[in-house]
mmCIF file of N, CA, C and O in Angstrom:
data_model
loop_
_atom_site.group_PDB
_atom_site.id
_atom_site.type_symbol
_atom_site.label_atom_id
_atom_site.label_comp_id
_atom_site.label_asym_id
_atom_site.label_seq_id
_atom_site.Cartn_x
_atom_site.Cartn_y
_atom_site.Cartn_z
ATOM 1 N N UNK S 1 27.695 19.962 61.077
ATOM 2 C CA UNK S 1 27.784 19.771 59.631
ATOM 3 C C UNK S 1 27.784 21.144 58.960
ATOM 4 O O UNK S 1 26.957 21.995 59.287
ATOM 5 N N UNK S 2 28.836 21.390 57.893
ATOM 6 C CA UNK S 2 28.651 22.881 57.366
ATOM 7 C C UNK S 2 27.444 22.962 56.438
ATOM 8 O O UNK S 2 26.651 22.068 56.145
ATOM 9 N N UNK S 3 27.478 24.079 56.090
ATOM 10 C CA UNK S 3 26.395 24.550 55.390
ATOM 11 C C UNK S 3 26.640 24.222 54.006
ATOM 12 O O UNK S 3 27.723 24.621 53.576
ATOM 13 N N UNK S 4 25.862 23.560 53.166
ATOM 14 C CA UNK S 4 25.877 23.295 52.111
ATOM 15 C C UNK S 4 26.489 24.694 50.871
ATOM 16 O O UNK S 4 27.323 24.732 49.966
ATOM 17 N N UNK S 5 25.572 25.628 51.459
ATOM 18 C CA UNK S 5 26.346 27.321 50.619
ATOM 19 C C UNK S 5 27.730 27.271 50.923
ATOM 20 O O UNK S 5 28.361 28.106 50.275
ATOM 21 N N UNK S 6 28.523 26.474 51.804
ATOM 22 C CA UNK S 6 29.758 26.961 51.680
ATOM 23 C C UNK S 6 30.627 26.278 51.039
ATOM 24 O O UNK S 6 31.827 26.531 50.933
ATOM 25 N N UNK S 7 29.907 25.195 50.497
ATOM 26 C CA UNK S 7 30.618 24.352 49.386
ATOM 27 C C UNK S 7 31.378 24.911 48.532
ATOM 28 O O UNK S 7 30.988 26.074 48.638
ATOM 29 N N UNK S 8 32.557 24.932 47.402
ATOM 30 C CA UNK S 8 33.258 25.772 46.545
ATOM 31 C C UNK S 8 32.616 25.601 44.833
ATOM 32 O O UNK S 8 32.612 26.478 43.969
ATOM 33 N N UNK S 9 31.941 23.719 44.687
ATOM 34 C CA UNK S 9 31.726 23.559 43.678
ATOM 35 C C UNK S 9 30.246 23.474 43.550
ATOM 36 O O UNK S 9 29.402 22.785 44.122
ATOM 37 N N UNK S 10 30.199 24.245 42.768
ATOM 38 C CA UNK S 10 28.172 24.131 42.473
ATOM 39 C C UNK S 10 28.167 23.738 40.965
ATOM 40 O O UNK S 10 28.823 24.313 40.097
ATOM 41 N N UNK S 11 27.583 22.992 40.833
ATOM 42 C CA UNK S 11 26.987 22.400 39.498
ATOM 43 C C UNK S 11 25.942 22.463 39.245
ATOM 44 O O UNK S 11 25.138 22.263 40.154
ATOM 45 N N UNK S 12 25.449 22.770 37.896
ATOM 46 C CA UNK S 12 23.814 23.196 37.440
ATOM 47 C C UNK S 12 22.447 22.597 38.280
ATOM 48 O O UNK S 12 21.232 22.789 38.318
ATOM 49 N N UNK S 13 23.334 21.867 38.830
ATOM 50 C CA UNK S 13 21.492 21.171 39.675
ATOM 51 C C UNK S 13 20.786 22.298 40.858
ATOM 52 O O UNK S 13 19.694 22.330 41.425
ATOM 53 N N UNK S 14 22.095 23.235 40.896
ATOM 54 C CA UNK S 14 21.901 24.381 41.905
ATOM 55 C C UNK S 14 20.740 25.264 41.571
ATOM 56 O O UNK S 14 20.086 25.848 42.435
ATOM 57 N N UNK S 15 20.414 25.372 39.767
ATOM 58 C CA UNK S 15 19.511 26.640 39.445
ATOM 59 C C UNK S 15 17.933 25.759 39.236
ATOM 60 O O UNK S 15 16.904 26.223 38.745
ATOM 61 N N UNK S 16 18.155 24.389 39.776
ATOM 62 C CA UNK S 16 16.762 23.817 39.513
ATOM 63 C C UNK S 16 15.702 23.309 40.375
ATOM 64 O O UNK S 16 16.015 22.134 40.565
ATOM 65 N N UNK S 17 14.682 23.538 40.964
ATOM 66 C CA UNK S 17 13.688 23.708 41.823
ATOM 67 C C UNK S 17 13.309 22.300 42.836
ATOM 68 O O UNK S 17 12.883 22.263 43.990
ATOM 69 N N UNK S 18 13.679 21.135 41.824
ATOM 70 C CA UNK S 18 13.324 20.178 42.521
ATOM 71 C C UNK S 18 14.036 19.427 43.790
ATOM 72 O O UNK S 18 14.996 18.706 43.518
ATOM 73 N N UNK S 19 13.651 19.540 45.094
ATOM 74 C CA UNK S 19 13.909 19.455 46.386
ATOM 75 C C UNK S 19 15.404 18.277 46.129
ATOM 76 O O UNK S 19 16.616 18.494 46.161
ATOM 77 N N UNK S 20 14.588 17.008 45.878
ATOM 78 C CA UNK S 20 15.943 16.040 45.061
ATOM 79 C C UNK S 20 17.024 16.663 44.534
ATOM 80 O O UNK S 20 17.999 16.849 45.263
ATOM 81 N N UNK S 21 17.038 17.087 43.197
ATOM 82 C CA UNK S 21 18.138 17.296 42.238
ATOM 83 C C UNK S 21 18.649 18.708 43.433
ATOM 84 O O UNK S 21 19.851 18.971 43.470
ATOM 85 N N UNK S 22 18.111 19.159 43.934
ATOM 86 C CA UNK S 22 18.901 20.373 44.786
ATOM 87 C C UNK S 22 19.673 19.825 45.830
ATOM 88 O O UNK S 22 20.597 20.539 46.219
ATOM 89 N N UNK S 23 19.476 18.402 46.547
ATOM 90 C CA UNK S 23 20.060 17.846 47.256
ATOM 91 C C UNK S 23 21.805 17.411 46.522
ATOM 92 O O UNK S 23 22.847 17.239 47.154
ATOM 93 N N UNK S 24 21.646 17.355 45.445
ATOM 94 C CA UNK S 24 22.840 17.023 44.681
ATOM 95 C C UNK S 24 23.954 18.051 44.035
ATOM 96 O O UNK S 24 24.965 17.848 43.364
ATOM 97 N N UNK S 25 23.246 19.387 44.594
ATOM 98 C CA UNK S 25 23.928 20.667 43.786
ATOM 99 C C UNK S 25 25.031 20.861 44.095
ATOM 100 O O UNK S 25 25.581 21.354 43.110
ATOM 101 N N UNK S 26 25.757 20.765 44.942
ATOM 102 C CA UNK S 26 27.242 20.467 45.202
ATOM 103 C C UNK S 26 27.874 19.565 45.546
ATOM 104 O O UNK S 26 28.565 19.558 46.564
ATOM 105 N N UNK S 27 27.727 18.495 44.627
ATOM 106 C CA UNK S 27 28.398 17.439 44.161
ATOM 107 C C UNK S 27 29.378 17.560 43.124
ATOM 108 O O UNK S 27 29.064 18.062 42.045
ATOM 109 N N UNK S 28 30.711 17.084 43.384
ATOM 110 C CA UNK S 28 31.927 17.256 42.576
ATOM 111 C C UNK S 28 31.187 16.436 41.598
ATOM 112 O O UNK S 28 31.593 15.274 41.567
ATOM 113 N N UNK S 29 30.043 16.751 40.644
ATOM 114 C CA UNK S 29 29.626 15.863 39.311
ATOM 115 C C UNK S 29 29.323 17.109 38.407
ATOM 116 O O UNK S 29 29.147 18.214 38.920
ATOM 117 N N UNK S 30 29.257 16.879 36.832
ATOM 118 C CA UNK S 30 28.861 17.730 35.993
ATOM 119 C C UNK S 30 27.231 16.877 35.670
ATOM 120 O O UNK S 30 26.897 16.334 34.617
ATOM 121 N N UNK S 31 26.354 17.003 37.072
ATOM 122 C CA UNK S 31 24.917 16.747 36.615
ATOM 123 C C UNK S 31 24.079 17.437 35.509
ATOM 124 O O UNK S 31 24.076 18.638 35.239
ATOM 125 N N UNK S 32 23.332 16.391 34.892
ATOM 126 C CA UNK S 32 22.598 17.101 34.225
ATOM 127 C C UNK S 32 21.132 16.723 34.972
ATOM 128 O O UNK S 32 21.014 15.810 35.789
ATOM 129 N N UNK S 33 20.236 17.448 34.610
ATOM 130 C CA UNK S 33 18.711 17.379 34.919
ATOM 131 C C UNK S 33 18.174 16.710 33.729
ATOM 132 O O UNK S 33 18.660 17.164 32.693
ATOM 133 N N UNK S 34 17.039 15.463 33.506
ATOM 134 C CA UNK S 34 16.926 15.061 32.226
ATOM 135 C C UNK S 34 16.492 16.256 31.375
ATOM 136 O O UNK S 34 15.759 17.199 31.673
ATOM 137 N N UNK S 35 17.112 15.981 30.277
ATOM 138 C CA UNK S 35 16.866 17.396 28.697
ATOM 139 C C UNK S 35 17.728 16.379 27.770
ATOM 140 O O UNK S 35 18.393 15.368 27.994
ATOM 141 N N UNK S 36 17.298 17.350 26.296
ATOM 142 C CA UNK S 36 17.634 17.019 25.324
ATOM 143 C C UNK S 36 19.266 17.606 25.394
ATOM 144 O O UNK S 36 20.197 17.024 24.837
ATOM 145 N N UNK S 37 19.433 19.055 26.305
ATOM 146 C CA UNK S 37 20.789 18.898 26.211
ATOM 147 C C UNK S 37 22.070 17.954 27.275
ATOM 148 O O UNK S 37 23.243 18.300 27.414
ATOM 149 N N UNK S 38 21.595 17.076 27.729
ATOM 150 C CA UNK S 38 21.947 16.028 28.477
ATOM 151 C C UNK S 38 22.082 14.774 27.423
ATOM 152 O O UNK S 38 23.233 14.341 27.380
ATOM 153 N N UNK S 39 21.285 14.200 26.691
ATOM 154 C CA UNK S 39 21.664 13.536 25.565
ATOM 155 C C UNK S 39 22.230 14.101 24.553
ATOM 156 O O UNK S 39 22.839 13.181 24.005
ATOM 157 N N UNK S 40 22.471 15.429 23.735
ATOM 158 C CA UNK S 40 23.329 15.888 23.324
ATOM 159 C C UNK S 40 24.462 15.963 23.585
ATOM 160 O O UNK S 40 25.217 15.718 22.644
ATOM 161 N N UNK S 41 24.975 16.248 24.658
ATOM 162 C CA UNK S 41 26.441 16.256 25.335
ATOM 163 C C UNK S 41 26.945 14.658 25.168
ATOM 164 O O UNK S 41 28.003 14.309 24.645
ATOM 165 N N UNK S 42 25.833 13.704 25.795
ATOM 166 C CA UNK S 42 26.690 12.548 25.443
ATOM 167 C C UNK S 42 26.828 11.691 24.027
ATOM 168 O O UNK S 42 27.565 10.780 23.651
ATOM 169 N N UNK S 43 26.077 12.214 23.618
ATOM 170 C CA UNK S 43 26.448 11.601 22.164
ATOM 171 C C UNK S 43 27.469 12.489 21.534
ATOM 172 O O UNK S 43 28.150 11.914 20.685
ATOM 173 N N UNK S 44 27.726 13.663 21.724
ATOM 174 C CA UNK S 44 28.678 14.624 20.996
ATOM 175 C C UNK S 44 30.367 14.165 21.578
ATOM 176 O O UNK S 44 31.398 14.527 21.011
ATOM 177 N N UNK S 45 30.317 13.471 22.577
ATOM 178 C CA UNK S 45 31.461 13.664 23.730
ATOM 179 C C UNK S 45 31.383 11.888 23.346
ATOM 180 O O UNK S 45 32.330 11.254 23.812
ATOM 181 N N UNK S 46 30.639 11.302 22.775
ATOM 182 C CA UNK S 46 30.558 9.265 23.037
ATOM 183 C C UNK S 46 30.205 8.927 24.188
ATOM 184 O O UNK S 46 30.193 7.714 23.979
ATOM 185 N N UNK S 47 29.873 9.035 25.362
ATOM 186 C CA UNK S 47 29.640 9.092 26.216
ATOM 187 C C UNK S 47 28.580 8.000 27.149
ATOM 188 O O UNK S 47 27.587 8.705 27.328
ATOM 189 N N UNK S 48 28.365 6.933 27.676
ATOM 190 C CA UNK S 48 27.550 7.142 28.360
ATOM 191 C C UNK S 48 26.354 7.536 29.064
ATOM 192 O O UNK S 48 26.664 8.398 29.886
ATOM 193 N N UNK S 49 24.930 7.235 29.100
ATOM 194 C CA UNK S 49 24.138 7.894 30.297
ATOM 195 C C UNK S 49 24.454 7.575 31.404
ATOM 196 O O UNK S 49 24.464 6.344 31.429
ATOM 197 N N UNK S 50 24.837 8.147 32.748
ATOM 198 C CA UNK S 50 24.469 7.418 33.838
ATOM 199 C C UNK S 50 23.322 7.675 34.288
ATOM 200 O O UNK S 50 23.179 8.898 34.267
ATOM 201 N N UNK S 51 22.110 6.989 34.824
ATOM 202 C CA UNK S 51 20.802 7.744 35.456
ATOM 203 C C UNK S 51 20.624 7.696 36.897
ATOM 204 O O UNK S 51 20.837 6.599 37.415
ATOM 205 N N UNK S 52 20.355 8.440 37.483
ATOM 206 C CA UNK S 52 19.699 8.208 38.653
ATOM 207 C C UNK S 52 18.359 8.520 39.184
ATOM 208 O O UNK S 52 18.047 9.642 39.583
ATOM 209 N N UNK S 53 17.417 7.291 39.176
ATOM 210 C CA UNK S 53 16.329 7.157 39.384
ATOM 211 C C UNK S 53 15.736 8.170 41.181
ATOM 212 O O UNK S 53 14.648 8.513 41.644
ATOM 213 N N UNK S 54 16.960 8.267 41.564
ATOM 214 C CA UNK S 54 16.169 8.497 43.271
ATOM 215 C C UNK S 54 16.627 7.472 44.139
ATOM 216 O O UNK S 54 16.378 6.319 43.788
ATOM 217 N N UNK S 55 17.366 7.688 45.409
ATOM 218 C CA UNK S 55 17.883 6.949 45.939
ATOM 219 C C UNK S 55 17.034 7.311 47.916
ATOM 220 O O UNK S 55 16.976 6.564 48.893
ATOM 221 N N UNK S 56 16.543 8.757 47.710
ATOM 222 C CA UNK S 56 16.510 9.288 48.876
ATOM 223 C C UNK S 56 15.340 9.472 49.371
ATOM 224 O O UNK S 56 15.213 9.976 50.486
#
Protein backbone atom coordinates (compact mmCIF):
# COMPACT_ATOMS: atom_id res chain seq x y z
CA UNK A 1 0.00 0.00 0.00
CA UNK A 2 1.63 3.50 -0.82
CA UNK A 3 2.29 5.94 1.50
CA UNK A 4 -0.34 8.21 2.24
CA UNK A 5 2.48 11.45 1.74
CA UNK A 6 2.49 10.47 -1.71
CA UNK A 7 -0.94 11.29 -2.36
CA UNK A 8 -1.16 14.56 -4.87
CA UNK A 9 -4.38 15.98 -3.12
CA UNK A 10 -4.26 17.18 0.48
CA UNK A 11 -7.12 18.94 1.89
CA UNK A 12 -7.22 21.01 5.15
CA UNK A 13 -7.83 17.99 7.40
CA UNK A 14 -3.98 17.56 6.77
CA UNK A 15 -3.02 20.71 9.23
CA UNK A 16 -5.33 19.21 12.05
CA UNK A 17 -4.18 17.01 14.99
CA UNK A 18 -6.94 14.71 15.41
CA UNK A 19 -5.79 10.99 14.62
CA UNK A 20 -9.53 10.62 12.77
CA UNK A 21 -9.86 13.78 10.70
CA UNK A 22 -5.99 13.02 9.71
CA UNK A 23 -7.12 9.69 8.48
CA UNK A 24 -9.20 11.68 5.88
CA UNK A 25 -6.47 14.23 4.74
CA UNK A 26 -6.15 13.01 1.36
CA UNK A 27 -9.37 12.54 0.35
CA UNK A 28 -10.46 13.98 -3.08
CA UNK A 29 -13.10 16.11 -0.55
CA UNK A 30 -12.98 19.89 0.35
CA UNK A 31 -13.35 18.73 4.28
CA UNK A 32 -14.04 20.91 6.72
CA UNK A 33 -13.27 20.28 10.55
CA UNK A 34 -16.48 21.49 12.56
CA UNK A 35 -16.08 25.70 12.75
CA UNK A 36 -18.04 28.52 12.19
CA UNK A 37 -16.14 28.75 8.94
CA UNK A 38 -17.66 25.44 7.74
CA UNK A 39 -21.21 26.81 8.26
CA UNK A 40 -20.28 29.96 6.66
CA UNK A 41 -19.17 28.48 3.43
CA UNK A 42 -22.40 26.64 3.28
CA UNK A 43 -24.76 29.07 3.73
CA UNK A 44 -22.77 31.61 1.49
CA UNK A 45 -22.47 28.86 -1.42
CA UNK A 46 -26.62 27.35 -0.35
CA UNK A 47 -25.23 24.44 0.39
CA UNK A 48 -25.83 21.55 2.40
CA UNK A 49 -24.08 20.07 5.67
CA UNK A 50 -22.85 16.74 5.15
CA UNK A 51 -21.61 15.33 8.71
CA UNK A 52 -19.64 12.70 9.61
CA UNK A 53 -20.04 11.43 12.96
CA UNK A 54 -17.02 8.63 12.86
CA UNK A 55 -17.22 5.62 11.03
CA UNK A 56 -13.71 4.09 12.17
Amino acid sequence: MPNENMHKHENRLAKEKSPYLLQHAYNPVDWFHWSDEAFAKAKAENKPIFLSIGYS
